Amino acid sequence: VMSLLTTSDWHGKIHTGTWTAGSGGTIEVIEPATGSSLGTVGAATRDDALAAATRAAAAQQEWARTKPEVRAAVLRRAGQLFEEHAEEIQGWIVRETGGIGAKAGLETHVAANECFDASALPAHPAGDVLTSNEDRWSFARRRPAGVVSVISPFNFPLILSIRSVAPALALGNAVLLKPDPRTTVSGGVVIMRVFEEAGLPAGLLQLLPGGTDVGQALVEAPEVRVISFTGSTAAGRKVGEAAGRLLKRAHLELGGNNALIVLPGADLDLAASAGAFGSFLHQGQICMTTGRHLVHESLAEDYTSRLADKARNLPVGDPASGQVALGPIIDERQRDNIDRLVREAKDAGAQIAAGGTYEGLFYSPTVLTGLTPENPAWTREIFGPVAPVLSFSTIEEAIALTNASEYALSVGILGDVGLAMEVADRVVSGKVHINEQTVSDEANSPFGGMGASGTGSRFGGAAANIDAFTEIQWLTVRPKIAPYPF
């Protein structure tokens, strides 16, 4: 298999139809586990982004007219390339994001499936035949939105970019992609190279790494109709406000503070294992991370001690150099945020049952107990490997505590299925998983949350993707010009 990324074409470059120097200079790609440089990517500016939007709009016209089977073939080829180059791509994900090998494997697997699922969209029915009281045919038809901006985060950079890029392209749009500057290779260059090799015509996908100014330009550029943003709630609010003012659609997938409810009688060993996975996978840097462990009072003490035991025994280290369960936090700023919240939690009365320490960017898996529902570790999204545990006495109380959060992304319920079904009907959440923890994602399933977690399920599955990346047009046809009374 030829290499996808050893070509030096992309080093220090952005992609605006070809690999070219960005006006913003370059961005260093840092390996968080070691602090060493993995190379450079280009940095775009606001002007680069605005010019890219104009180019994208021109390319999109032709792409929208391209035969469905031609668009489908490009997406299928992209999926195959993600499979063929999985090992090379995973190496970059491990080193650039600090993720363990299994997490990197999940990213390439889901990326391939996103492309395969998207390859069916061009052949999907494009609307409905409507009834009409006039002597005419009447249709509601789906048209490509036009130019779509995709702004993605650092934590699962490949999945959280491709899940919008693939369906948007499949449905006849052009895409402007701005990955997080810290993970531009995994979240941008990889995708750009795959679609180059898959035969996507130039200008339909452009890579514009950069800071907030570039993100702002990708919202404000007049040619952009839809913005697909995944990231923090604070940044998402700004995107949503700007898009609202400009009358554009913004699909916002934001933070979470997800509850794992452990019902009375649940198997403690399985529950603690699920809870540890939910809180500590990828160092807790996932919007779906288990941020609140709500455990029935009859199990709370045993559950906490099992969870703390797991936390103390999970190996932490450089995922590129051996078998570990947790890698590094992405950077010092994120690590300091995590540590500050743990200190604030302790000041507010929490006890640290395990962890609470770090070396460099390696934060030890942490379990907090003795919390109140007002404790900052309970109310805020930590985005780190921290498991806060709180007990409840009645099911009513568990439901009330779950729904008290401003976030509503994912809920896991462990234990008796009948009781779990009743709870599931009463919790407010974009996703509910019975007898699973809170982290789960499949290319064909709706993904999203309400409240501070975003604008609902705008990703995943044909229905959500078609809704997200097309506009509905009403079309009528008469055999002859209609007679009018004027």
mmCIF file of C-alpha atoms in Angstrom, residues 167-479:
data_model
loop_
_atom_site.group_PDB
_atom_site.id
_atom_site.type_symbol
_atom_site.label_atom_id
_atom_site.label_comp_id
_atom_site.label_asym_id
_atom_site.label_seq_id
_atom_site.Cartn_x
_atom_site.Cartn_y
_atom_site.Cartn_z
ATOM 1 C CA PRO A 167 -22.744 13.342 3.820
ATOM 2 C CA ALA A 168 -22.416 17.004 2.813
ATOM 3 C CA LEU A 169 -20.274 16.078 -0.209
ATOM 4 C CA ALA A 170 -22.473 13.081 -1.077
ATOM 5 C CA LEU A 171 -25.542 15.318 -1.206
ATOM 6 C CA GLY A 172 -23.944 17.694 -3.727
ATOM 7 C CA ASN A 173 -22.462 20.386 -1.486
ATOM 8 C CA ALA A 174 -18.973 21.878 -1.329
ATOM 9 C CA VAL A 175 -17.250 21.798 2.080
ATOM 10 C CA LEU A 176 -14.884 24.169 3.879
ATOM 11 C CA LEU A 177 -13.153 22.263 6.690
ATOM 12 C CA LYS A 178 -11.547 23.889 9.726
ATOM 13 C CA PRO A 179 -10.183 21.279 12.138
ATOM 14 C CA ASP A 180 -8.873 22.190 15.591
ATOM 15 C CA PRO A 181 -5.359 23.650 15.128
ATOM 16 C CA ARG A 182 -4.005 21.056 17.605
ATOM 17 C CA THR A 183 -5.182 18.090 15.510
ATOM 18 C CA THR A 184 -5.043 19.399 11.957
ATOM 19 C CA VAL A 185 -3.453 16.249 10.513
ATOM 20 C CA SER A 186 -5.926 13.715 11.973
ATOM 21 C CA GLY A 187 -8.930 16.011 11.558
ATOM 22 C CA GLY A 188 -8.018 17.647 8.257
ATOM 23 C CA VAL A 189 -4.967 16.595 6.239
ATOM 24 C CA VAL A 190 -5.943 12.896 6.389
ATOM 25 C CA ILE A 191 -9.433 13.639 5.018
ATOM 26 C CA MET A 192 -8.074 15.995 2.369
ATOM 27 C CA ARG A 193 -5.571 13.376 1.171
ATOM 28 C CA VAL A 194 -8.231 10.625 1.121
ATOM 29 C CA PHE A 195 -10.592 12.680 -1.046
ATOM 30 C CA GLU A 196 -7.749 13.777 -3.329
ATOM 31 C CA GLU A 197 -6.944 10.115 -3.960
ATOM 32 C CA ALA A 198 -10.648 9.227 -4.236
ATOM 33 C CA GLY A 199 -10.993 11.566 -7.220
ATOM 34 C CA LEU A 200 -13.055 14.388 -5.724
ATOM 35 C CA PRO A 201 -12.878 17.363 -8.128
ATOM 36 C CA ALA A 202 -10.724 20.282 -6.942
ATOM 37 C CA GLY A 203 -12.310 23.047 -4.887
ATOM 38 C CA LEU A 204 -15.150 20.939 -3.443
ATOM 39 C CA LEU A 205 -13.270 20.225 -0.223
ATOM 40 C CA GLN A 206 -10.878 22.861 1.091
ATOM 41 C CA LEU A 207 -8.776 22.658 4.235
ATOM 42 C CA LEU A 208 -8.459 25.874 6.247
ATOM 43 C CA PRO A 209 -6.686 25.307 9.569
ATOM 44 C CA GLY A 210 -6.521 28.334 11.853
ATOM 45 C CA GLY A 211 -7.886 30.155 14.855
ATOM 46 C CA THR A 212 -11.121 31.877 15.801
ATOM 47 C CA ASP A 213 -10.796 34.458 13.000
ATOM 48 C CA VAL A 214 -10.928 31.671 10.393
ATOM 49 C CA GLY A 215 -13.898 30.054 12.140
ATOM 50 C CA GLN A 216 -15.685 33.395 12.153
ATOM 51 C CA ALA A 217 -15.018 33.870 8.423
ATOM 52 C CA LEU A 218 -16.401 30.380 7.729
ATOM 53 C CA VAL A 219 -19.644 31.408 9.412
ATOM 54 C CA GLU A 220 -19.851 34.871 7.836
ATOM 55 C CA ALA A 221 -18.758 34.149 4.230
ATOM 56 C CA PRO A 222 -21.820 35.017 2.126
ATOM 57 C CA GLU A 223 -21.639 31.773 0.095
ATOM 58 C CA VAL A 224 -21.862 29.559 3.204
ATOM 59 C CA ARG A 225 -25.410 28.338 3.877
ATOM 60 C CA VAL A 226 -24.911 25.735 6.624
ATOM 61 C CA ILE A 227 -22.405 25.536 9.476
ATOM 62 C CA SER A 228 -21.746 22.184 11.141
ATOM 63 C CA PHE A 229 -19.955 22.870 14.422
ATOM 64 C CA THR A 230 -18.742 20.397 17.038
ATOM 65 C CA GLY A 231 -17.006 21.816 20.095
ATOM 66 C CA SER A 232 -17.504 23.572 23.403
ATOM 67 C CA THR A 233 -20.836 25.056 24.436
ATOM 68 C CA ALA A 234 -19.256 28.514 24.857
ATOM 69 C CA ALA A 235 -17.844 28.524 21.312
ATOM 70 C CA GLY A 236 -21.039 26.965 19.943
ATOM 71 C CA ARG A 237 -23.161 29.774 21.380
ATOM 72 C CA LYS A 238 -21.020 32.302 19.480
ATOM 73 C CA VAL A 239 -21.386 30.328 16.238
ATOM 74 C CA GLY A 240 -25.136 30.029 16.775
ATOM 75 C CA GLU A 241 -25.522 33.745 17.495
ATOM 76 C CA ALA A 242 -23.561 34.751 14.396
ATOM 77 C CA ALA A 243 -25.444 32.264 12.210
ATOM 78 C CA GLY A 244 -28.796 33.427 13.570
ATOM 79 C CA ARG A 245 -28.020 37.051 12.768
ATOM 80 C CA LEU A 246 -27.080 36.029 9.210
ATOM 81 C CA LEU A 247 -30.136 33.740 8.851
ATOM 82 C CA LYS A 248 -27.993 30.650 8.291
ATOM 83 C CA ARG A 249 -28.541 27.183 9.691
ATOM 84 C CA ALA A 250 -26.056 26.079 12.343
ATOM 85 C CA HIS A 251 -25.945 22.463 13.521
ATOM 86 C CA LEU A 252 -24.332 22.625 16.940
ATOM 87 C CA GLU A 253 -23.050 19.559 18.774
ATOM 88 C CA LEU A 254 -21.686 20.857 22.063
ATOM 89 C CA GLY A 255 -20.685 19.796 25.561
ATOM 90 C CA GLY A 256 -22.162 17.222 27.869
ATOM 91 C CA ASN A 257 -22.298 16.271 31.527
ATOM 92 C CA ASN A 258 -23.701 12.824 31.098
ATOM 93 C CA ALA A 259 -25.306 10.760 33.836
ATOM 94 C CA LEU A 260 -24.769 7.041 34.401
ATOM 95 C CA ILE A 261 -27.604 5.780 36.608
ATOM 96 C CA VAL A 262 -26.823 2.601 38.569
ATOM 97 C CA LEU A 263 -30.145 1.063 39.644
ATOM 98 C CA PRO A 264 -30.655 -1.012 42.807
ATOM 99 C CA GLY A 265 -29.608 -4.642 42.271
ATOM 100 C CA ALA A 266 -27.215 -3.866 39.366
ATOM 101 C CA ASP A 267 -24.191 -6.162 38.970
ATOM 102 C CA LEU A 268 -21.489 -4.145 40.735
ATOM 103 C CA ASP A 269 -18.461 -5.520 38.887
ATOM 104 C CA LEU A 270 -20.002 -4.932 35.467
ATOM 105 C CA ALA A 271 -21.339 -1.523 36.538
ATOM 106 C CA ALA A 272 -17.960 -0.314 37.859
ATOM 107 C CA SER A 273 -16.270 -1.528 34.677
ATOM 108 C CA ALA A 274 -18.812 0.343 32.528
ATOM 109 C CA GLY A 275 -18.455 3.428 34.716
ATOM 110 C CA ALA A 276 -14.660 3.398 34.472
ATOM 111 C CA PHE A 277 -14.809 3.066 30.682
ATOM 112 C CA GLY A 278 -17.370 5.890 30.436
ATOM 113 C CA SER A 279 -15.295 8.287 32.546
ATOM 114 C CA PHE A 280 -11.727 7.395 31.584
ATOM 115 C CA LEU A 281 -11.814 6.505 27.869
ATOM 116 C CA HIS A 282 -9.587 8.987 25.977
ATOM 117 C CA GLN A 283 -8.807 10.683 29.289
ATOM 118 C CA GLY A 284 -12.445 11.798 29.595
ATOM 119 C CA GLN A 285 -12.023 14.147 26.621
ATOM 120 C CA ILE A 286 -15.318 13.156 24.970
ATOM 121 C CA CYS A 287 -18.602 15.090 24.879
ATOM 122 C CA MET A 288 -20.346 11.807 25.857
ATOM 123 C CA THR A 289 -17.992 11.032 28.783
ATOM 124 C CA THR A 290 -19.718 9.820 31.949
ATOM 125 C CA GLY A 291 -19.503 12.997 34.032
ATOM 126 C CA ARG A 292 -21.977 12.021 36.776
ATOM 127 C CA HIS A 293 -22.281 8.598 38.424
ATOM 128 C CA LEU A 294 -25.705 8.398 40.072
ATOM 129 C CA VAL A 295 -25.663 5.265 42.218
ATOM 130 C CA HIS A 296 -28.456 3.847 44.383
ATOM 131 C CA GLU A 297 -27.590 4.249 48.067
ATOM 132 C CA SER A 298 -27.600 0.466 48.615
ATOM 133 C CA LEU A 299 -24.660 0.134 46.161
ATOM 134 C CA ALA A 300 -22.912 3.500 46.411
ATOM 135 C CA GLU A 301 -20.129 2.580 48.814
ATOM 136 C CA ASP A 302 -19.194 -0.683 47.059
ATOM 137 C CA TYR A 303 -19.463 0.896 43.623
ATOM 138 C CA THR A 304 -17.197 3.799 44.594
ATOM 139 C CA SER A 305 -14.536 1.509 46.070
ATOM 140 C CA ARG A 306 -14.543 -0.713 42.953
ATOM 141 C CA LEU A 307 -14.358 2.353 40.686
ATOM 142 C CA ALA A 308 -11.502 3.830 42.743
ATOM 143 C CA ASP A 309 -9.697 0.491 42.591
ATOM 144 C CA LYS A 310 -9.944 0.496 38.800
ATOM 145 C CA ALA A 311 -8.773 4.127 38.671
ATOM 146 C CA ARG A 312 -5.663 3.319 40.733
ATOM 147 C CA ASN A 313 -4.765 0.352 38.520
ATOM 148 C CA LEU A 314 -5.325 1.730 35.009
ATOM 149 C CA PRO A 315 -1.925 2.307 33.326
ATOM 150 C CA VAL A 316 -1.297 5.889 32.175
ATOM 151 C CA GLY A 317 1.447 6.790 29.683
ATOM 152 C CA ASP A 318 2.553 7.442 26.118
ATOM 153 C CA PRO A 319 0.157 5.427 23.890
ATOM 154 C CA ALA A 320 2.771 5.282 21.111
ATOM 155 C CA SER A 321 5.298 3.478 23.281
ATOM 156 C CA GLY A 322 3.299 0.686 24.876
ATOM 157 C CA GLN A 323 0.033 -0.713 26.189
ATOM 158 C CA VAL A 324 -1.712 1.946 28.317
ATOM 159 C CA ALA A 325 -5.346 2.682 29.170
ATOM 160 C CA LEU A 326 -5.000 6.473 29.293
ATOM 161 C CA GLY A 327 -2.730 8.770 27.297
ATOM 162 C CA PRO A 328 -1.972 12.466 27.835
ATOM 163 C CA ILE A 329 -4.368 15.407 28.063
ATOM 164 C CA ILE A 330 -4.222 17.391 24.784
ATOM 165 C CA ASP A 331 -2.368 20.410 26.255
ATOM 166 C CA GLU A 332 -1.491 22.318 29.448
ATOM 167 C CA ARG A 333 -4.518 24.596 29.294
ATOM 168 C CA GLN A 334 -6.916 21.631 29.275
ATOM 169 C CA ARG A 335 -4.944 19.879 32.024
ATOM 170 C CA ASP A 336 -5.026 23.001 34.209
ATOM 171 C CA ASN A 337 -8.814 23.315 33.702
ATOM 172 C CA ILE A 338 -9.267 19.711 34.864
ATOM 173 C CA ASP A 339 -7.018 20.151 37.892
ATOM 174 C CA ARG A 340 -8.658 23.444 38.863
ATOM 175 C CA LEU A 341 -12.097 21.776 38.870
ATOM 176 C CA VAL A 342 -10.816 18.898 41.012
ATOM 177 C CA ARG A 343 -9.324 21.419 43.522
ATOM 178 C CA GLU A 344 -12.591 23.430 43.528
ATOM 179 C CA ALA A 345 -14.550 20.225 44.109
ATOM 180 C CA LYS A 346 -12.329 19.383 47.090
ATOM 181 C CA ASP A 347 -12.685 22.912 48.492
ATOM 182 C CA ALA A 348 -16.463 22.470 48.228
ATOM 183 C CA GLY A 349 -16.315 19.298 50.366
ATOM 184 C CA ALA A 350 -15.607 16.450 47.939
ATOM 185 C CA GLN A 351 -13.237 13.649 48.895
ATOM 186 C CA ILE A 352 -10.712 12.319 46.376
ATOM 187 C CA ALA A 353 -11.125 8.517 46.484
ATOM 188 C CA ALA A 354 -8.453 8.000 43.804
ATOM 189 C CA GLY A 355 -6.199 10.119 41.601
ATOM 190 C CA GLY A 356 -6.261 13.907 41.662
ATOM 191 C CA THR A 357 -2.616 14.118 40.634
ATOM 192 C CA TYR A 358 -0.700 14.585 37.393
ATOM 193 C CA GLU A 359 2.765 14.394 35.885
ATOM 194 C CA GLY A 360 3.279 16.561 32.849
ATOM 195 C CA LEU A 361 0.154 16.129 30.697
ATOM 196 C CA PHE A 362 -0.645 12.723 32.230
ATOM 197 C CA TYR A 363 -3.593 13.141 34.613
ATOM 198 C CA SER A 364 -4.323 10.148 36.817
ATOM 199 C CA PRO A 365 -7.851 8.651 36.667
ATOM 200 C CA THR A 366 -9.743 10.368 39.489
ATOM 201 C CA VAL A 367 -12.781 9.391 41.557
ATOM 202 C CA LEU A 368 -14.635 12.007 43.638
ATOM 203 C CA THR A 369 -17.109 11.196 46.373
ATOM 204 C CA GLY A 370 -18.878 13.059 49.186
ATOM 205 C CA LEU A 371 -20.456 15.433 46.645
ATOM 206 C CA THR A 372 -23.538 17.585 46.782
ATOM 207 C CA PRO A 373 -25.531 18.388 43.625
ATOM 208 C CA GLU A 374 -24.123 21.961 43.858
ATOM 209 C CA ASN A 375 -20.477 20.834 43.739
ATOM 210 C CA PRO A 376 -18.696 22.293 40.661
ATOM 211 C CA ALA A 377 -17.427 18.819 39.710
ATOM 212 C CA TRP A 378 -21.063 17.741 39.497
ATOM 213 C CA THR A 379 -22.536 20.745 37.686
ATOM 214 C CA ARG A 380 -19.770 21.495 35.152
ATOM 215 C CA GLU A 381 -18.310 19.609 32.214
ATOM 216 C CA ILE A 382 -14.807 18.589 33.332
ATOM 217 C CA PHE A 383 -13.554 17.099 30.026
ATOM 218 C CA GLY A 384 -10.973 15.035 31.864
ATOM 219 C CA PRO A 385 -10.596 11.605 33.522
ATOM 220 C CA VAL A 386 -12.694 12.445 36.575
ATOM 221 C CA ALA A 387 -15.584 10.338 37.890
ATOM 222 C CA PRO A 388 -17.848 12.165 40.403
ATOM 223 C CA VAL A 389 -20.137 9.801 42.357
ATOM 224 C CA LEU A 390 -23.395 10.780 44.081
ATOM 225 C CA SER A 391 -25.950 8.446 45.666
ATOM 226 C CA PHE A 392 -29.740 8.590 45.342
ATOM 227 C CA SER A 393 -32.479 6.942 47.383
ATOM 228 C CA THR A 394 -35.566 6.938 45.116
ATOM 229 C CA ILE A 395 -36.006 6.598 41.345
ATOM 230 C CA GLU A 396 -37.808 9.970 41.360
ATOM 231 C CA GLU A 397 -34.698 11.523 42.855
ATOM 232 C CA ALA A 398 -32.435 9.897 40.248
ATOM 233 C CA ILE A 399 -34.589 11.260 37.411
ATOM 234 C CA ALA A 400 -34.708 14.738 38.973
ATOM 235 C CA LEU A 401 -30.921 14.811 39.472
ATOM 236 C CA THR A 402 -30.319 13.645 35.892
ATOM 237 C CA ASN A 403 -32.637 16.282 34.432
ATOM 238 C CA ALA A 404 -31.281 19.067 36.655
ATOM 239 C CA SER A 405 -28.239 19.510 34.376
ATOM 240 C CA GLU A 406 -28.254 22.197 31.682
ATOM 241 C CA TYR A 407 -26.746 19.537 29.372
ATOM 242 C CA ALA A 408 -28.809 16.772 27.749
ATOM 243 C CA LEU A 409 -26.579 14.676 25.510
ATOM 244 C CA SER A 410 -26.306 11.073 26.720
ATOM 245 C CA VAL A 411 -27.592 8.964 29.614
ATOM 246 C CA GLY A 412 -26.651 5.387 30.555
ATOM 247 C CA ILE A 413 -28.890 3.282 32.807
ATOM 248 C CA LEU A 414 -27.482 0.082 34.378
ATOM 249 C CA GLY A 415 -29.559 -2.677 35.963
ATOM 250 C CA ASP A 416 -33.114 -4.000 35.738
ATOM 251 C CA VAL A 417 -34.389 -3.421 32.196
ATOM 252 C CA GLY A 418 -38.039 -2.911 33.153
ATOM 253 C CA LEU A 419 -37.167 -0.176 35.631
ATOM 254 C CA ALA A 420 -34.602 1.267 33.196
ATOM 255 C CA MET A 421 -37.313 1.568 30.520
ATOM 256 C CA GLU A 422 -39.451 3.632 32.874
ATOM 257 C CA VAL A 423 -36.479 5.894 33.675
ATOM 258 C CA ALA A 424 -35.572 6.187 29.974
ATOM 259 C CA ASP A 425 -39.020 7.587 29.177
ATOM 260 C CA ARG A 426 -38.574 10.350 31.739
ATOM 261 C CA VAL A 427 -35.006 11.582 31.290
ATOM 262 C CA VAL A 428 -34.332 14.442 28.873
ATOM 263 C CA SER A 429 -31.457 13.348 26.635
ATOM 264 C CA GLY A 430 -30.460 13.078 22.983
ATOM 265 C CA LYS A 431 -29.357 9.476 23.614
ATOM 266 C CA VAL A 432 -30.288 6.877 26.207
ATOM 267 C CA HIS A 433 -28.363 3.588 26.535
ATOM 268 C CA ILE A 434 -29.786 0.847 28.755
ATOM 269 C CA ASN A 435 -27.099 -1.430 30.238
ATOM 270 C CA GLU A 436 -24.318 0.510 28.541
ATOM 271 C CA GLN A 437 -22.253 3.510 29.609
ATOM 272 C CA THR A 438 -22.709 6.922 27.965
ATOM 273 C CA VAL A 439 -20.129 6.837 25.129
ATOM 274 C CA SER A 440 -21.422 5.358 21.881
ATOM 275 C CA ASP A 441 -21.485 6.357 18.214
ATOM 276 C CA GLU A 442 -22.430 4.675 14.950
ATOM 277 C CA ALA A 443 -22.462 6.216 11.478
ATOM 278 C CA ASN A 444 -26.131 5.320 10.883
ATOM 279 C CA SER A 445 -27.515 6.496 14.242
ATOM 280 C CA PRO A 446 -28.817 9.969 15.118
ATOM 281 C CA PHE A 447 -26.374 11.950 17.230
ATOM 282 C CA GLY A 448 -26.916 15.133 19.231
ATOM 283 C CA GLY A 449 -28.338 16.661 22.367
ATOM 284 C CA MET A 450 -30.593 19.387 23.720
ATOM 285 C CA GLY A 451 -30.101 22.364 26.018
ATOM 286 C CA ALA A 452 -26.449 23.329 26.492
ATOM 287 C CA SER A 453 -25.524 20.188 24.507
ATOM 288 C CA GLY A 454 -26.702 21.688 21.225
ATOM 289 C CA THR A 455 -29.470 21.867 18.660
ATOM 290 C CA GLY A 456 -30.639 18.246 18.625
ATOM 291 C CA SER A 457 -29.673 15.197 16.555
ATOM 292 C CA ARG A 458 -28.294 16.753 13.388
ATOM 293 C CA PHE A 459 -25.785 14.041 12.536
ATOM 294 C CA GLY A 460 -25.960 10.366 11.652
ATOM 295 C CA GLY A 461 -28.417 8.301 9.635
ATOM 296 C CA ALA A 462 -29.971 9.215 6.282
ATOM 297 C CA ALA A 463 -32.844 11.279 7.723
ATOM 298 C CA ALA A 464 -30.681 13.559 9.888
ATOM 299 C CA ASN A 465 -27.986 13.975 7.229
ATOM 300 C CA ILE A 466 -30.414 14.779 4.412
ATOM 301 C CA ASP A 467 -32.189 17.234 6.684
ATOM 302 C CA ALA A 468 -28.874 18.810 7.739
ATOM 303 C CA PHE A 469 -27.282 19.330 4.330
ATOM 304 C CA THR A 470 -30.150 19.996 1.903
ATOM 305 C CA GLU A 471 -32.923 22.573 1.447
ATOM 306 C CA ILE A 472 -36.512 21.744 0.467
ATOM 307 C CA GLN A 473 -37.846 23.421 -2.667
ATOM 308 C CA TRP A 474 -41.490 23.438 -3.791
ATOM 309 C CA LEU A 475 -41.795 22.766 -7.510
ATOM 310 C CA THR A 476 -45.000 22.832 -9.591
ATOM 311 C CA VAL A 477 -45.515 21.977 -13.267
ATOM 312 C CA ARG A 478 -48.516 22.661 -15.541
ATOM 313 C CA PRO A 479 -49.029 21.404 -19.091
#
